[in-house]
mmCIF file of C-alpha atoms in Angstrom:
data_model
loop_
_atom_site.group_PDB
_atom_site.id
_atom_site.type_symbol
_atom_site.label_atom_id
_atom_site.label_comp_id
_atom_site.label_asym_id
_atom_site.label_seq_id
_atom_site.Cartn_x
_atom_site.Cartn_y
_atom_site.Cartn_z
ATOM 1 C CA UNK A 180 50.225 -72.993 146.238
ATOM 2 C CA UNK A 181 52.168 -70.016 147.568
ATOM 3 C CA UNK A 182 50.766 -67.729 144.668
ATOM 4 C CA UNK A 183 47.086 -69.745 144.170
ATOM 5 C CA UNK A 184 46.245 -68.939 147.497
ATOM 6 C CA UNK A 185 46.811 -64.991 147.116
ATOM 7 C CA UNK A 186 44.773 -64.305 144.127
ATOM 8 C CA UNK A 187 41.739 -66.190 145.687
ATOM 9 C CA UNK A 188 39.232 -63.540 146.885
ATOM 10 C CA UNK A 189 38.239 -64.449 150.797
ATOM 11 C CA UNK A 190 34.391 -65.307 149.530
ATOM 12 C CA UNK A 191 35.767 -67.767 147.346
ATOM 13 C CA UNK A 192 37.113 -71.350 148.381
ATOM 14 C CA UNK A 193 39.363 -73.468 145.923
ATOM 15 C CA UNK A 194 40.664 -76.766 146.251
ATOM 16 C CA UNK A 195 44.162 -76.508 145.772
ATOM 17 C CA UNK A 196 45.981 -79.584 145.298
ATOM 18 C CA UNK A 197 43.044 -81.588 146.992
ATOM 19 C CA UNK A 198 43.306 -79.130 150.036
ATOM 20 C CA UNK A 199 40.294 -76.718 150.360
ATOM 21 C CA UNK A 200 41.226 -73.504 151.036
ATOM 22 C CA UNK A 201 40.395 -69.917 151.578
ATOM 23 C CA UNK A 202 42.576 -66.552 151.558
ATOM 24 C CA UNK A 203 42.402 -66.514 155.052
ATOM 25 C CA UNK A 204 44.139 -69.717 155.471
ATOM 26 C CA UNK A 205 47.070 -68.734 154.100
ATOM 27 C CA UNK A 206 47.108 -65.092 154.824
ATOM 28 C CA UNK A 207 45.531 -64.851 158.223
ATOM 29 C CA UNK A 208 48.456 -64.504 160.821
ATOM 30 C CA UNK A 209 47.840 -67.671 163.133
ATOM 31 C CA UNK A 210 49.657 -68.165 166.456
ATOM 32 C CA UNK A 211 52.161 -70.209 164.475
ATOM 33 C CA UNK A 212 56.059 -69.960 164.584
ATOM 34 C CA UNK A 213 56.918 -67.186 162.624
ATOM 35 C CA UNK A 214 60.296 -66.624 160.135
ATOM 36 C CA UNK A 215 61.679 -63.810 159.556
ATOM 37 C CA UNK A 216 61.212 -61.305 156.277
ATOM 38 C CA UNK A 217 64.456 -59.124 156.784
ATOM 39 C CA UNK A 218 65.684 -56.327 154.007
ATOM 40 C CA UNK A 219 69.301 -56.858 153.101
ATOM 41 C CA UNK A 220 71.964 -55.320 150.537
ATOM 42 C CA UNK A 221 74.277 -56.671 148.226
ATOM 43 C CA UNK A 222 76.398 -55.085 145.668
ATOM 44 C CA UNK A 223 75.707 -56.059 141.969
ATOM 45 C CA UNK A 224 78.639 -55.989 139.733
ATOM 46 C CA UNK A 225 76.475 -56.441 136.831
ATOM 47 C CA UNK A 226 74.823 -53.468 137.799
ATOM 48 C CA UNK A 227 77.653 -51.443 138.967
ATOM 49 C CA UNK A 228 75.444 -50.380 142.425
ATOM 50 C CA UNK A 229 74.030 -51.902 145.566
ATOM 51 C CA UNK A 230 70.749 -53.965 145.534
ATOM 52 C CA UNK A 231 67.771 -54.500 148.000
ATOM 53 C CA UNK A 232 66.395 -58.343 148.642
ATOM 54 C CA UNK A 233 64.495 -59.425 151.081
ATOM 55 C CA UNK A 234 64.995 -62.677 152.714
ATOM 56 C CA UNK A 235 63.176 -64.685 154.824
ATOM 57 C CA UNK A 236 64.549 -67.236 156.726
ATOM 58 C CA UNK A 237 62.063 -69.922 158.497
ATOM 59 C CA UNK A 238 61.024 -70.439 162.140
ATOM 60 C CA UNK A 239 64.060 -71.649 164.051
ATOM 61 C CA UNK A 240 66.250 -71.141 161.220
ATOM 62 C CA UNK A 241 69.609 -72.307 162.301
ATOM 63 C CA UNK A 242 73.146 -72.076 160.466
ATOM 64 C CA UNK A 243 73.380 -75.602 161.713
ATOM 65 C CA UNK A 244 71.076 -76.876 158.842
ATOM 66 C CA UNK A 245 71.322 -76.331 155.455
ATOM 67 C CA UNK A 246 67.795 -75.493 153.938
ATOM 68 C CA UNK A 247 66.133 -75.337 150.317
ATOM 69 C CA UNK A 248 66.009 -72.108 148.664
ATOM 70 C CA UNK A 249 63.635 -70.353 146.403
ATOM 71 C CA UNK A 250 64.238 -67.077 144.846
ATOM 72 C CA UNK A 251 60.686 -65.507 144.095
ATOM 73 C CA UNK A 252 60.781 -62.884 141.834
ATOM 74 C CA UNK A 253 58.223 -59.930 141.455
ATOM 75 C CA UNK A 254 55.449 -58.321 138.942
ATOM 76 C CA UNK A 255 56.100 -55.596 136.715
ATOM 77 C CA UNK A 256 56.057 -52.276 138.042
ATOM 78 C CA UNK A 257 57.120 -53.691 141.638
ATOM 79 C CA UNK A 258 60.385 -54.708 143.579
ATOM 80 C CA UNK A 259 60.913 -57.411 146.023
ATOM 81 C CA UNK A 260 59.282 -55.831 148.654
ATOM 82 C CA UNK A 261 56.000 -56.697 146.814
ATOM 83 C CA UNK A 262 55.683 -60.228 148.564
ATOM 84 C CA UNK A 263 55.759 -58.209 152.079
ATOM 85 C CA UNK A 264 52.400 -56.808 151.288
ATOM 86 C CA UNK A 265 51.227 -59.754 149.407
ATOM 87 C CA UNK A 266 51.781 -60.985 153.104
ATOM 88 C CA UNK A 267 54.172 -63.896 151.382
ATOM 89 C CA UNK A 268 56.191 -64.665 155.168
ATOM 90 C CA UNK A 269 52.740 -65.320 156.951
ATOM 91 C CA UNK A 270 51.453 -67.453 154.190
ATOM 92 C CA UNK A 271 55.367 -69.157 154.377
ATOM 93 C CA UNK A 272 54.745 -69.167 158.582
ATOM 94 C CA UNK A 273 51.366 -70.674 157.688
ATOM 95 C CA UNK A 274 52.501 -73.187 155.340
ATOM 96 C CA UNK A 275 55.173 -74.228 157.181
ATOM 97 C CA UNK A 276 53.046 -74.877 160.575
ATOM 98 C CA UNK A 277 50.793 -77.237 158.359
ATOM 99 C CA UNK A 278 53.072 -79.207 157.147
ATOM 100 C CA UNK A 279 52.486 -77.797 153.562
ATOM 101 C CA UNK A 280 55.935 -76.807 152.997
ATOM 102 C CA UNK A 281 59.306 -77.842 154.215
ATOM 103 C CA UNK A 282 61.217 -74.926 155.962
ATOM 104 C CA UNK A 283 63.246 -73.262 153.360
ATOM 105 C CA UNK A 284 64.679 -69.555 153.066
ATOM 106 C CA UNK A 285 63.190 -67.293 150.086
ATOM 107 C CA UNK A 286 64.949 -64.783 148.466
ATOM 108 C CA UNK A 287 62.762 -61.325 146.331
ATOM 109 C CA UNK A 288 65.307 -59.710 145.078
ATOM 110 C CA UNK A 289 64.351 -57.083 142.386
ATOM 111 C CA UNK A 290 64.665 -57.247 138.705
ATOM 112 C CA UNK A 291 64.946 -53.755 137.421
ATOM 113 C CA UNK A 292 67.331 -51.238 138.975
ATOM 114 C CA UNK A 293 65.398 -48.970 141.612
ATOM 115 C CA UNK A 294 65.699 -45.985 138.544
ATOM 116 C CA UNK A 295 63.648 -48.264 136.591
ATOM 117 C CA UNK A 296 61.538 -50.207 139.257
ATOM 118 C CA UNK A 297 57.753 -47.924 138.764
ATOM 119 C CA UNK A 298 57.494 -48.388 134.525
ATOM 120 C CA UNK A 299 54.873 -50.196 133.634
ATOM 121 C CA UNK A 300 56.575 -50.249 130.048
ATOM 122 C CA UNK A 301 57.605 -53.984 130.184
ATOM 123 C CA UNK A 302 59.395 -53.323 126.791
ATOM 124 C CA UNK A 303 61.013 -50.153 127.676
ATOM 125 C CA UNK A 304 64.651 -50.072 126.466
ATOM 126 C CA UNK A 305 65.970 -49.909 130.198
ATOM 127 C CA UNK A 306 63.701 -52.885 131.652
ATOM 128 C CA UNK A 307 64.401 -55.015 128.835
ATOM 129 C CA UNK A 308 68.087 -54.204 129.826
ATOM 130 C CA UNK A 309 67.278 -55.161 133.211
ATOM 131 C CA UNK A 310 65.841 -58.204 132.328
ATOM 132 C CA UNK A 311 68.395 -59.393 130.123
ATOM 133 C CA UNK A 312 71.152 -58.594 132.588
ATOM 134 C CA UNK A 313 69.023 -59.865 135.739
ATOM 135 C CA UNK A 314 70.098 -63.288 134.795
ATOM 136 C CA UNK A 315 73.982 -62.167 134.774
ATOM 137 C CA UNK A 316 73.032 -60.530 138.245
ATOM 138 C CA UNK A 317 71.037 -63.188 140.304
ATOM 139 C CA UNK A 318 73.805 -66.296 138.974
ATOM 140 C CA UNK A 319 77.277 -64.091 139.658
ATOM 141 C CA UNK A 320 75.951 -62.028 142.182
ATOM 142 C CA UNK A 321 72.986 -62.714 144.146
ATOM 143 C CA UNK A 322 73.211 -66.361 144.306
ATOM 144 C CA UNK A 323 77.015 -66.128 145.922
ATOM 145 C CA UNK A 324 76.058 -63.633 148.164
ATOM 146 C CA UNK A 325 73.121 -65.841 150.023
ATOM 147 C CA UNK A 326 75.412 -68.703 149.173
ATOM 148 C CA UNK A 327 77.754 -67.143 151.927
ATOM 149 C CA UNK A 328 75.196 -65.400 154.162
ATOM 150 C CA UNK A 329 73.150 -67.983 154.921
ATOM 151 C CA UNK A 330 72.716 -71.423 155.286
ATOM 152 C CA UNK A 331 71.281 -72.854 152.191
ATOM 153 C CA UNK A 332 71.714 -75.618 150.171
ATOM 154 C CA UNK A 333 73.435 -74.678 146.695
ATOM 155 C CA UNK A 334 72.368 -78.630 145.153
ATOM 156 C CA UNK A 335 70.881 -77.911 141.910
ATOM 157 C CA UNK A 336 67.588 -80.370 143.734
ATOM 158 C CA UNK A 337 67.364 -77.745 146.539
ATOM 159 C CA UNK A 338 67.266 -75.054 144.409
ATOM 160 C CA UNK A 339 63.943 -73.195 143.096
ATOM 161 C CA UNK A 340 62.610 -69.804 141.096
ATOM 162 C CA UNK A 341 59.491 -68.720 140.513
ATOM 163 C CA UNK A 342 57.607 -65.208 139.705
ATOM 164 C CA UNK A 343 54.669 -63.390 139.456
ATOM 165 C CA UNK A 344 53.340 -62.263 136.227
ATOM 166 C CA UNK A 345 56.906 -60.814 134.812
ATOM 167 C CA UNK A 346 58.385 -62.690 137.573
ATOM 168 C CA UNK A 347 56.864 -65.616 136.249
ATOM 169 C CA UNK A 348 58.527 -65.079 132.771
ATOM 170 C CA UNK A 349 61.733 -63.943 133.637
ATOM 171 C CA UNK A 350 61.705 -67.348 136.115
ATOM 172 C CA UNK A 351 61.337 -69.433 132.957
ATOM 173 C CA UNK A 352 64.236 -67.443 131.353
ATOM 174 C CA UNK A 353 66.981 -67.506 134.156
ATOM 175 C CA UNK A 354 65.497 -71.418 135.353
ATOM 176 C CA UNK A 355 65.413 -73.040 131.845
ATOM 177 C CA UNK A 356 68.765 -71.023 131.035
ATOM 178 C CA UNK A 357 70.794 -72.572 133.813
ATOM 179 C CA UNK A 358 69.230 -75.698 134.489
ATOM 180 C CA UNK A 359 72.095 -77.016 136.046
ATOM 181 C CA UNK A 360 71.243 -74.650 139.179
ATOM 182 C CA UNK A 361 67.689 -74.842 139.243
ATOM 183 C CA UNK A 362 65.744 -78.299 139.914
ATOM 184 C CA UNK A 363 62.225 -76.202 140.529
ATOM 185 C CA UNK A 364 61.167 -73.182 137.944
#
């Protein structure tokens, strides 16, 4: 639902799910409790350098609970910080207040280096590098590090990836690769 309901054009309604819905009901920032979309660093020993994600942790998010976790991965040509302006926390805010999702904390990391994040080449020699080492990254690196910085479930049934467009693929590599981490790809 999270990535039907962006592509929709406002004018147009489509039942998603059984659930009519519009742009606006997803993207619209409501006087709902709102999470928090918060730019963090990690170092990548895959990479050899420090990495960007962004994480966003739900209303009320307490280290209390342990919560579900979905890394959401980004289009070509983009870095994590594409869901900010695809407005993905309100539509997670949104969600949330309805009842459509169950709080959980999302991680958009990026895929390619920042040298290599503005190619549009998807088969360049460095992104397909990326890509083939992005796996190596998000399982030794990434994964441990929100493992330990916040309070998330690391149950294989808890667990979730999915992507936009390159995202989308490179989801079905990493979550079909290790499906003994990933319950949702």
């Amino acid at each position: 639902i999270l990535c039907a309901s962006m592509l929709f054009p406002a004018s147009v309604s489509a039942e998603v799910l059984g659930y009519e819905a519009t742009l606006d009901t997803y993207t619209k920032e409501r006087n709902v409790p709102k999470g928090k979309m918060k730019k963090v660093h990690y170092y990548s020993k895959v990479i050899g350098e420090k990495r960007e994600v962004y994480v966003y942790t739900p209303p009320q998010y307490s280290k209390d609970k342990k919560y579900p976790v979905l890394y959401l991965l980004h289009g070509i040509g983009c870095d994590g910080s594409q869901w900010i302006s695809m407005k993905a926390d309100i539509v997670l805010d949104n969600m949330i207040a309805d009842g459509e999702s169950v709080p959980c904390v999302v991680v958009c990391p990026s895929i390619t280096p920042k040298k290599n994040k503005r190619t549009t080449q998807a088969i360049s020699p460095e992104n397909v590098e990326a890509y083939e080492k992005f796996d190596q990254e998000l399982i030794g690196d990434l994964m441990p590090f929100i493992n330990s910085n916040y309070s998330v479930s690391d149950k294989r049934k808890d667990t979730a990836v999915a992507g936009l467009f390159m995202g989308g693929m490179e989801s079905l590599l990493v979550g079909f690769s290790h499906l003994n981490r990933f319950n949702h790809i």
